PDB file of C-alpha atoms in Angstrom:
ATOM      1  CA  MET A 154      39.168  82.000-133.227  1.00 79.00           C
ATOM      2  CA  GLU A 155      40.721  80.849-136.495  1.00 90.00           C
ATOM      3  CA  LEU A 156      44.147  81.677-135.131  1.00 85.00           C
ATOM      4  CA  GLU A 157      43.511  79.504-132.069  1.00 88.00           C
ATOM      5  CA  ASP A 158      42.314  76.636-134.259  1.00 87.00           C
ATOM      6  CA  GLU A 159      45.364  76.998-136.455  1.00 88.00           C
ATOM      7  CA  LEU A 160      47.601  77.118-133.377  1.00 89.00           C
ATOM      8  CA  LYS A 161      45.964  73.938-132.024  1.00 91.00           C
ATOM      9  CA  ALA A 162      46.415  72.264-135.403  1.00 92.00           C
ATOM     10  CA  VAL A 163      50.089  73.255-135.467  1.00 91.00           C
ATOM     11  CA  GLY A 164      50.466  72.010-131.882  1.00 92.00           C
ATOM     12  CA  ASN A 165      48.828  68.698-132.764  1.00 93.00           C
ATOM     13  CA  ASN A 166      51.055  68.383-135.826  1.00 95.00           C
ATOM     14  CA  MET A 167      54.116  69.038-133.635  1.00 96.00           C
ATOM     15  CA  LYS A 168      53.005  66.340-131.177  1.00 95.00           C
ATOM     16  CA  SER A 169      52.395  63.917-134.042  1.00 95.00           C
ATOM     17  CA  LEU A 170      55.811  64.700-135.499  1.00 96.00           C
ATOM     18  CA  GLU A 171      57.489  64.238-132.100  1.00 96.00           C
ATOM     19  CA  ILE A 172      55.772  60.886-131.637  1.00 96.00           C
ATOM     20  CA  ALA A 173      56.726  59.845-135.162  1.00 96.00           C
ATOM     21  CA  GLU A 174      60.325  60.914-134.481  1.00 97.00           C
ATOM     22  CA  GLN A 175      60.425  58.875-131.262  1.00 97.00           C
ATOM     23  CA  GLU A 176      59.024  55.826-133.045  1.00 97.00           C
ATOM     24  CA  ALA A 177      61.524  56.251-135.875  1.00 97.00           C
ATOM     25  CA  SER A 178      64.341  56.586-133.342  1.00 97.00           C
ATOM     26  CA  GLN A 179      63.203  53.396-131.594  1.00 97.00           C
ATOM     27  CA  ARG A 180      63.074  51.537-134.913  1.00 98.00           C
ATOM     28  CA  GLU A 181      66.550  52.844-135.776  1.00 98.00           C
ATOM     29  CA  ASP A 182      67.891  51.643-132.414  1.00 97.00           C
ATOM     30  CA  SER A 183      66.241  48.280-132.984  1.00 98.00           C
ATOM     31  CA  TYR A 184      67.724  48.021-136.484  1.00 98.00           C
ATOM     32  CA  GLU A 185      71.185  48.939-135.184  1.00 98.00           C
ATOM     33  CA  GLU A 186      70.921  46.272-132.494  1.00 98.00           C
ATOM     34  CA  THR A 187      69.802  43.734-135.094  1.00 98.00           C
ATOM     35  CA  ILE A 188      72.741  44.682-137.317  1.00 98.00           C
ATOM     36  CA  ARG A 189      75.182  44.284-134.398  1.00 98.00           C
ATOM     37  CA  ASP A 190      73.670  40.908-133.529  1.00 98.00           C
ATOM     38  CA  LEU A 191      73.779  39.686-137.125  1.00 98.00           C
ATOM     39  CA  THR A 192      77.350  40.947-137.545  1.00 98.00           C
ATOM     40  CA  THR A 193      78.410  39.064-134.422  1.00 98.00           C
ATOM     41  CA  ARG A 194      76.639  35.922-135.587  1.00 98.00           C
ATOM     42  CA  LEU A 195      78.269  36.238-139.024  1.00 98.00           C
ATOM     43  CA  LYS A 196      81.747  36.513-137.488  1.00 98.00           C
ATOM     44  CA  GLU A 197      81.070  33.500-135.251  1.00 98.00           C
ATOM     45  CA  THR A 198      79.808  31.506-138.218  1.00 98.00           C
ATOM     46  CA  GLU A 199      82.836  32.486-140.310  1.00 98.00           C
ATOM     47  CA  ASN A 200      85.135  31.411-137.463  1.00 98.00           C
ATOM     48  CA  ARG A 201      83.335  28.061-137.169  1.00 98.00           C
ATOM     49  CA  ALA A 202      83.561  27.596-140.942  1.00 98.00           C
ATOM     50  CA  SER A 203      87.301  28.317-140.886  1.00 98.00           C
ATOM     51  CA  GLU A 204      87.807  25.859-138.046  1.00 98.00           C
ATOM     52  CA  ALA A 205      85.753  23.252-139.890  1.00 98.00           C
ATOM     53  CA  GLU A 206      87.857  23.754-143.030  1.00 98.00           C
ATOM     54  CA  ARG A 207      91.045  23.279-140.995  1.00 98.00           C
ATOM     55  CA  THR A 208      89.587  20.143-139.412  1.00 98.00           C
ATOM     56  CA  VAL A 209      88.581  18.779-142.822  1.00 98.00           C
ATOM     57  CA  SER A 210      92.088  19.442-144.115  1.00 98.00           C
ATOM     58  CA  LYS A 211      93.655  17.633-141.148  1.00 98.00           C
ATOM     59  CA  LEU A 212      91.267  14.708-141.531  1.00 98.00           C
ATOM     60  CA  GLN A 213      91.946  14.484-145.274  1.00 98.00           C
ATOM     61  CA  LYS A 214      95.682  14.330-144.579  1.00 98.00           C
ATOM     62  CA  GLU A 215      95.057  11.570-142.028  1.00 98.00           C
ATOM     63  CA  ILE A 216      92.893   9.675-144.549  1.00 98.00           C
ATOM     64  CA  ASP A 217      95.615   9.989-147.190  1.00 98.00           C
ATOM     65  CA  ARG A 218      98.229   8.739-144.704  1.00 98.00           C
ATOM     66  CA  LEU A 219      96.051   5.789-143.676  1.00 98.00           C
ATOM     67  CA  GLU A 220      95.293   4.906-147.302  1.00 98.00           C
ATOM     68  CA  ASP A 221      99.038   4.919-148.069  1.00 98.00           C
ATOM     69  CA  GLU A 222      99.668   2.781-144.996  1.00 98.00           C
ATOM     70  CA  LEU A 223      96.905   0.358-146.035  1.00 98.00           C
ATOM     71  CA  LEU A 224      98.364   0.070-149.544  1.00 98.00           C
ATOM     72  CA  ALA A 225     101.816  -0.633-148.108  1.00 98.00           C
ATOM     73  CA  GLU A 226     100.388  -3.311-145.799  1.00 98.00           C
ATOM     74  CA  LYS A 227      98.496  -4.906-148.700  1.00 98.00           C
ATOM     75  CA  GLU A 228     101.731  -5.028-150.696  1.00 98.00           C
ATOM     76  CA  LYS A 229     103.520  -6.633-147.732  1.00 98.00           C
ATOM     77  CA  TYR A 230     100.687  -9.169-147.397  1.00 98.00           C
ATOM     78  CA  LYS A 231     100.882  -9.968-151.098  1.00 97.00           C
ATOM     79  CA  ALA A 232     104.650 -10.460-150.890  1.00 97.00           C
ATOM     80  CA  ILE A 233     104.299 -12.706-147.833  1.00 97.00           C
ATOM     81  CA  SER A 234     101.500 -14.694-149.520  1.00 97.00           C
ATOM     82  CA  GLU A 235     103.642 -15.196-152.633  1.00 96.00           C
ATOM     83  CA  ASP A 236     106.579 -16.229-150.449  1.00 96.00           C
ATOM     84  CA  LEU A 237     104.387 -18.731-148.576  1.00 96.00           C
ATOM     85  CA  ASP A 238     102.953 -20.082-151.833  1.00 94.00           C
ATOM     86  CA  GLY A 239     106.487 -20.611-153.086  1.00 93.00           C
ATOM     87  CA  THR A 240     107.489 -22.307-149.857  1.00 94.00           C
ATOM     88  CA  PHE A 241     104.435 -24.605-149.957  1.00 92.00           C
ATOM     89  CA  ALA A 242     105.210 -25.429-153.598  1.00 90.00           C
ATOM     90  CA  GLU A 243     108.766 -26.368-152.651  1.00 90.00           C
ATOM     91  CA  LEU A 244     107.563 -28.508-149.758  1.00 90.00           C
ATOM     92  CA  ALA A 245     105.018 -30.220-152.006  1.00 89.00           C
ATOM     93  CA  GLY A 246     107.848 -31.080-154.396  1.00 82.00           C
ATOM     94  CA  PHE A 247     109.699 -33.108-151.767  1.00 73.00           C
TER      95      PHE A 247
END
């Protein structure tokens, strides 16, 4: 009878180990899927970040160009204003 009890105990332990192995395998599969998902999301995020950096660079160049253009226009305006002031001064002298 002891041998049968021991055999049942070993059988129950085997079943418990098989169940534990199946659960561990399911968790491993779940972890692998999570890793694949996170890796994909990381790559997508890195690609978006790279695109955003390129966009920022393009926009900064456009801002620099517009600031230079604005400065040039302000200088033209100043020159025209000085020219008009001189012309008005000459006309006032007549």
